[in-house]
PDB file of C-alpha atoms in Angstrom:
ATOM      1  CA  THR A 293      74.871 107.330  78.759  1.00 44.00           C
ATOM      2  CA  ILE A 294      78.183 105.988  80.065  1.00 48.00           C
ATOM      3  CA  LEU A 295      79.133 109.405  81.429  1.00 42.00           C
ATOM      4  CA  ARG A 296      75.707 109.789  83.048  1.00 46.00           C
ATOM      5  CA  GLY A 297      76.088 106.355  84.624  1.00 47.00           C
ATOM      6  CA  MET A 298      79.573 107.222  85.916  1.00 46.00           C
ATOM      7  CA  GLY A 299      78.212 110.479  87.345  1.00 46.00           C
ATOM      8  CA  ALA A 300      75.464 108.607  89.156  1.00 47.00           C
ATOM      9  CA  MET A 301      77.957 106.042  90.416  1.00 49.00           C
ATOM     10  CA  VAL A 302      80.234 108.751  91.816  1.00 49.00           C
ATOM     11  CA  ALA A 303      77.290 110.649  93.353  1.00 49.00           C
ATOM     12  CA  LEU A 304      75.689 107.654  95.138  1.00 49.00           C
ATOM     13  CA  PRO A 305      77.997 107.698  98.195  1.00 53.00           C
ATOM     14  CA  ALA A 306      77.151 111.394  98.700  1.00 52.00           C
ATOM     15  CA  LEU A 307      73.509 110.471  99.284  1.00 50.00           C
ATOM     16  CA  ASP A 308      74.446 109.216 102.788  1.00 52.00           C
ATOM     17  CA  ALA A 309      75.577 112.745 103.664  1.00 53.00           C
ATOM     18  CA  MET A 310      72.049 113.993 103.016  1.00 50.00           C
ATOM     19  CA  THR A 311      70.464 111.536 105.464  1.00 55.00           C
ATOM     20  CA  PRO A 312      69.706 113.173 108.827  1.00 54.00           C
ATOM     21  CA  ALA A 313      72.016 111.948 111.609  1.00 51.00           C
ATOM     22  CA  LEU A 314      69.146 110.597 113.726  1.00 48.00           C
ATOM     23  CA  ALA A 315      67.726 108.561 110.844  1.00 56.00           C
ATOM     24  CA  ALA A 316      71.160 107.075 110.206  1.00 54.00           C
ATOM     25  CA  ALA A 317      71.552 106.152 113.882  1.00 54.00           C
ATOM     26  CA  ALA A 318      68.124 104.475 113.930  1.00 55.00           C
ATOM     27  CA  SER A 319      68.950 102.323 110.907  1.00 56.00           C
ATOM     28  CA  ARG A 320      72.377 101.042 112.081  1.00 60.00           C
ATOM     29  CA  ASN A 321      70.940  97.662 112.925  1.00 62.00           C
ATOM     30  CA  ALA A 322      69.494  97.288 109.435  1.00 68.00           C
ATOM     31  CA  ALA A 323      71.370  95.573 106.603  1.00 67.00           C
ATOM     32  CA  PRO A 324      73.800  97.883 104.809  1.00 65.00           C
ATOM     33  CA  PRO A 325      72.404  99.421 101.612  1.00 63.00           C
ATOM     34  CA  LEU A 326      73.458  98.132  98.228  1.00 60.00           C
ATOM     35  CA  ARG A 327      75.736 100.893  96.951  1.00 62.00           C
ATOM     36  CA  LEU A 328      76.665  99.545  93.546  1.00 59.00           C
ATOM     37  CA  ALA A 329      75.615  96.619  91.416  1.00 60.00           C
ATOM     38  CA  PHE A 330      77.029  95.489  88.078  1.00 59.00           C
ATOM     39  CA  ALA A 331      75.129  93.674  85.369  1.00 58.00           C
ATOM     40  CA  TYR A 332      77.449  92.782  82.504  1.00 58.00           C
ATOM     41  CA  VAL A 333      76.036  91.078  79.436  1.00 57.00           C
ATOM     42  CA  PRO A 334      78.847  90.486  76.921  1.00 59.00           C
ATOM     43  CA  ASN A 335      76.659  89.143  74.093  1.00 69.00           C
ATOM     44  CA  GLU A 336      75.457  91.557  71.424  1.00 75.00           C
ATOM     45  CA  PRO A 337      72.279  91.093  69.394  1.00 75.00           C
ATOM     46  CA  ALA A 338      72.276  91.434  65.624  1.00 77.00           C
ATOM     47  CA  SER A 339      71.767  95.002  64.443  1.00 81.00           C
ATOM     48  CA  GLY A 340      71.334  95.962  60.795  1.00 85.00           C
ATOM     49  CA  ALA A 341      74.141  94.356  58.813  1.00 83.00           C
ATOM     50  CA  THR A 342      76.122  93.518  61.969  1.00 79.00           C
ATOM     51  CA  PRO A 343      75.663  89.849  62.959  1.00 77.00           C
ATOM     52  CA  ALA A 344      75.004  88.752  66.525  1.00 78.00           C
ATOM     53  CA  TRP A 345      78.068  88.101  68.670  1.00 77.00           C
ATOM     54  CA  VAL A 346      78.169  85.601  71.523  1.00 80.00           C
ATOM     55  CA  SER A 347      80.915  85.917  74.110  1.00 81.00           C
ATOM     56  CA  PRO A 348      83.394  83.036  74.212  1.00 84.00           C
ATOM     57  CA  TRP A 349      83.491  83.304  78.001  1.00 84.00           C
ATOM     58  CA  PRO A 350      81.116  81.265  80.177  1.00 86.00           C
ATOM     59  CA  MET A 351      78.715  82.934  82.565  1.00 83.00           C
ATOM     60  CA  LEU A 352      79.857  83.402  86.156  1.00 86.00           C
ATOM     61  CA  THR A 353      77.444  82.601  88.923  1.00 88.00           C
ATOM     62  CA  ARG A 354      77.681  83.441  92.615  1.00 90.00           C
ATOM     63  CA  ALA A 355      80.316  86.061  91.742  1.00 90.00           C
ATOM     64  CA  ASN A 356      81.592  88.263  94.528  1.00 91.00           C
ATOM     65  CA  ALA A 357      84.668  90.522  94.661  1.00 93.00           C
ATOM     66  CA  GLU A 358      85.942  93.834  95.959  1.00 92.00           C
ATOM     67  CA  LEU A 359      86.383  96.314  93.093  1.00 90.00           C
ATOM     68  CA  THR A 360      88.391  99.488  93.575  1.00 92.00           C
ATOM     69  CA  VAL A 361      88.928 102.269  91.050  1.00 90.00           C
ATOM     70  CA  ASP A 362      91.867 104.501  91.910  1.00 90.00           C
ATOM     71  CA  ARG A 363      93.020 106.967  89.289  1.00 86.00           C
ATOM     72  CA  GLY A 364      93.738 104.878  86.188  1.00 86.00           C
ATOM     73  CA  THR A 365      93.562 101.441  87.842  1.00 91.00           C
ATOM     74  CA  LEU A 366      90.697  99.024  88.438  1.00 91.00           C
ATOM     75  CA  SER A 367      91.629  96.479  91.122  1.00 95.00           C
ATOM     76  CA  ILE A 368      89.881  93.197  91.907  1.00 94.00           C
ATOM     77  CA  ARG A 369      90.443  91.600  95.324  1.00 95.00           C
ATOM     78  CA  ASN A 370      89.087  88.647  97.268  1.00 95.00           C
ATOM     79  CA  GLY A 371      87.056  87.392  94.353  1.00 95.00           C
ATOM     80  CA  ARG A 372      84.968  84.237  94.214  1.00 95.00           C
ATOM     81  CA  ALA A 373      82.778  82.813  91.474  1.00 94.00           C
ATOM     82  CA  GLN A 374      81.427  79.620  90.035  1.00 94.00           C
ATOM     83  CA  ILE A 375      81.440  78.371  86.453  1.00 92.00           C
ATOM     84  CA  GLY A 376      79.314  75.257  86.216  1.00 91.00           C
ATOM     85  CA  LYS A 377      80.444  73.027  89.082  1.00 94.00           C
ATOM     86  CA  VAL A 378      83.924  74.588  89.271  1.00 96.00           C
ATOM     87  CA  GLU A 379      84.418  76.953  92.202  1.00 97.00           C
ATOM     88  CA  TRP A 380      86.879  79.788  91.684  1.00 96.00           C
ATOM     89  CA  SER A 381      88.450  81.554  94.670  1.00 97.00           C
ATOM     90  CA  GLY A 382      91.324  83.851  95.506  1.00 97.00           C
ATOM     91  CA  VAL A 383      90.601  85.931  92.424  1.00 96.00           C
ATOM     92  CA  GLN A 384      92.984  88.892  92.432  1.00 97.00           C
ATOM     93  CA  GLY A 385      93.841  91.222  89.612  1.00 96.00           C
ATOM     94  CA  ALA A 386      93.894  94.655  88.093  1.00 95.00           C
ATOM     95  CA  ILE A 387      93.678  96.657  84.923  1.00 92.00           C
ATOM     96  CA  ARG A 388      96.345  99.319  85.130  1.00 88.00           C
ATOM     97  CA  HIS A 389      96.402 102.257  82.724  1.00 84.00           C
ATOM     98  CA  LEU A 390      92.680 102.213  81.955  1.00 81.00           C
ATOM     99  CA  GLU A 391      93.212 105.357  79.899  1.00 80.00           C
ATOM    100  CA  GLY A 392      95.707 103.719  77.546  1.00 81.00           C
ATOM    101  CA  LYS A 393      96.877 100.289  76.573  1.00 85.00           C
ATOM    102  CA  GLY A 394      95.724  98.493  79.692  1.00 88.00           C
ATOM    103  CA  VAL A 395      96.505  94.890  80.556  1.00 92.00           C
ATOM    104  CA  LEU A 396      94.108  92.787  82.603  1.00 92.00           C
ATOM    105  CA  GLY A 397      96.154  90.722  85.038  1.00 95.00           C
ATOM    106  CA  LEU A 398      94.284  87.974  86.898  1.00 95.00           C
ATOM    107  CA  GLU A 399      95.238  85.247  89.341  1.00 97.00           C
ATOM    108  CA  ALA A 400      92.729  82.654  90.538  1.00 96.00           C
ATOM    109  CA  SER A 401      92.420  79.168  91.976  1.00 97.00           C
ATOM    110  CA  ALA A 402      89.739  76.664  91.042  1.00 96.00           C
ATOM    111  CA  HIS A 403      88.458  73.409  92.524  1.00 97.00           C
ATOM    112  CA  GLY A 404      86.030  71.046  90.888  1.00 97.00           C
ATOM    113  CA  PRO A 405      85.483  68.455  88.162  1.00 96.00           C
ATOM    114  CA  LEU A 406      88.533  68.139  85.930  1.00 95.00           C
ATOM    115  CA  ALA A 407      86.342  67.511  82.866  1.00 94.00           C
ATOM    116  CA  GLU A 408      84.660  70.913  83.334  1.00 94.00           C
ATOM    117  CA  MET A 409      88.045  72.621  83.759  1.00 92.00           C
ATOM    118  CA  LEU A 410      89.207  71.066  80.502  1.00 92.00           C
ATOM    119  CA  GLN A 411      85.992  72.221  78.815  1.00 91.00           C
ATOM    120  CA  PHE A 412      86.614  75.782  80.115  1.00 88.00           C
ATOM    121  CA  VAL A 413      90.111  75.813  78.608  1.00 88.00           C
ATOM    122  CA  ASN A 414      89.048  74.342  75.263  1.00 91.00           C
ATOM    123  CA  HIS A 415      85.920  76.474  74.761  1.00 89.00           C
ATOM    124  CA  THR A 416      87.331  79.878  75.740  1.00 89.00           C
ATOM    125  CA  PRO A 417      90.142  81.972  74.276  1.00 89.00           C
ATOM    126  CA  VAL A 418      92.514  80.259  76.757  1.00 88.00           C
ATOM    127  CA  GLY A 419      92.584  77.240  74.433  1.00 91.00           C
ATOM    128  CA  GLY A 420      93.871  79.371  71.570  1.00 90.00           C
ATOM    129  CA  TRP A 421      96.404  81.114  73.809  1.00 88.00           C
ATOM    130  CA  ILE A 422      97.955  77.735  74.667  1.00 90.00           C
ATOM    131  CA  GLY A 423      97.985  76.563  71.043  1.00 93.00           C
ATOM    132  CA  HIS A 424      94.993  74.178  71.451  1.00 93.00           C
ATOM    133  CA  ALA A 425      97.322  71.799  73.309  1.00 93.00           C
ATOM    134  CA  LEU A 426      94.432  70.209  75.240  1.00 91.00           C
ATOM    135  CA  ASP A 427      91.831  69.951  72.434  1.00 92.00           C
ATOM    136  CA  THR A 428      92.004  66.144  72.221  1.00 93.00           C
ATOM    137  CA  GLY A 429      92.358  65.547  75.953  1.00 91.00           C
ATOM    138  CA  SER A 430      89.819  63.894  78.193  1.00 91.00           C
ATOM    139  CA  ALA A 431      89.626  63.891  81.965  1.00 91.00           C
ATOM    140  CA  ALA A 432      87.736  62.597  84.985  1.00 94.00           C
ATOM    141  CA  GLY A 433      87.883  63.181  88.729  1.00 95.00           C
ATOM    142  CA  VAL A 434      88.379  66.290  90.818  1.00 97.00           C
ATOM    143  CA  ALA A 435      91.284  68.717  90.476  1.00 96.00           C
ATOM    144  CA  ASP A 436      92.737  71.980  91.752  1.00 96.00           C
ATOM    145  CA  LEU A 437      93.830  74.589  89.221  1.00 94.00           C
ATOM    146  CA  LYS A 438      95.897  77.734  89.606  1.00 95.00           C
ATOM    147  CA  LEU A 439      95.662  80.124  86.697  1.00 92.00           C
ATOM    148  CA  GLU A 440      97.374  83.420  85.876  1.00 95.00           C
ATOM    149  CA  LEU A 441      96.352  85.534  82.888  1.00 93.00           C
ATOM    150  CA  ALA A 442      97.818  88.704  81.412  1.00 95.00           C
ATOM    151  CA  ILE A 443      95.454  89.959  78.713  1.00 91.00           C
ATOM    152  CA  PRO A 444      96.319  93.138  76.762  1.00 91.00           C
ATOM    153  CA  LEU A 445      92.952  94.833  76.231  1.00 85.00           C
ATOM    154  CA  VAL A 446      93.866  96.153  72.795  1.00 86.00           C
ATOM    155  CA  ASP A 447      95.587  92.926  71.626  1.00 88.00           C
ATOM    156  CA  THR A 448      93.922  89.926  73.285  1.00 86.00           C
ATOM    157  CA  PRO A 449      95.643  87.333  71.025  1.00 88.00           C
ATOM    158  CA  ALA A 450      98.917  88.385  72.717  1.00 92.00           C
ATOM    159  CA  ALA A 451      97.641  87.180  76.117  1.00 92.00           C
ATOM    160  CA  GLN A 452      99.951  85.202  78.374  1.00 94.00           C
ATOM    161  CA  VAL A 453      98.788  82.174  80.352  1.00 92.00           C
ATOM    162  CA  LYS A 454     100.442  80.389  83.294  1.00 94.00           C
ATOM    163  CA  GLY A 455      98.852  77.574  85.175  1.00 91.00           C
ATOM    164  CA  SER A 456      99.317  74.475  87.281  1.00 93.00           C
ATOM    165  CA  LEU A 457      97.006  71.537  87.899  1.00 89.00           C
ATOM    166  CA  VAL A 458      96.925  69.140  90.856  1.00 92.00           C
ATOM    167  CA  LEU A 459      95.016  65.896  90.370  1.00 87.00           C
TER     168      LEU A 459
END
């Protein structure tokens, strides 16, 4: 099913070539068609002896980014998203070497309630990657966060985290 989906994804842009030129000219004032949509659900239901698994990552809302696949690289540019009341912007990144031992590199900035940022760190794998240094912390007010992640896809515990926080 993945290969069928990839085939459909690659074939979708070719559908425009089959539209008669006059029909295309008449519809230029219309909104552009949706060419690709992603629906990612990281949780897995229980199946047989395998227990259910819930993703440690929070759900993104109002997510928007430019995704480009070029040879063995998936690039993310001009990304924006929201997690709770925290707004993320300037999301840039890539997974190079999709065919092998890829590393997801991400850079992003966030603005919003400091308490929610602290919750994000402590309730996601980021908390483990920084040795649970903020587990007993508490916070209030608004803050700006810059975060850089390098996550090896085949060895996520070896992820690297860099960040800065402005209160």
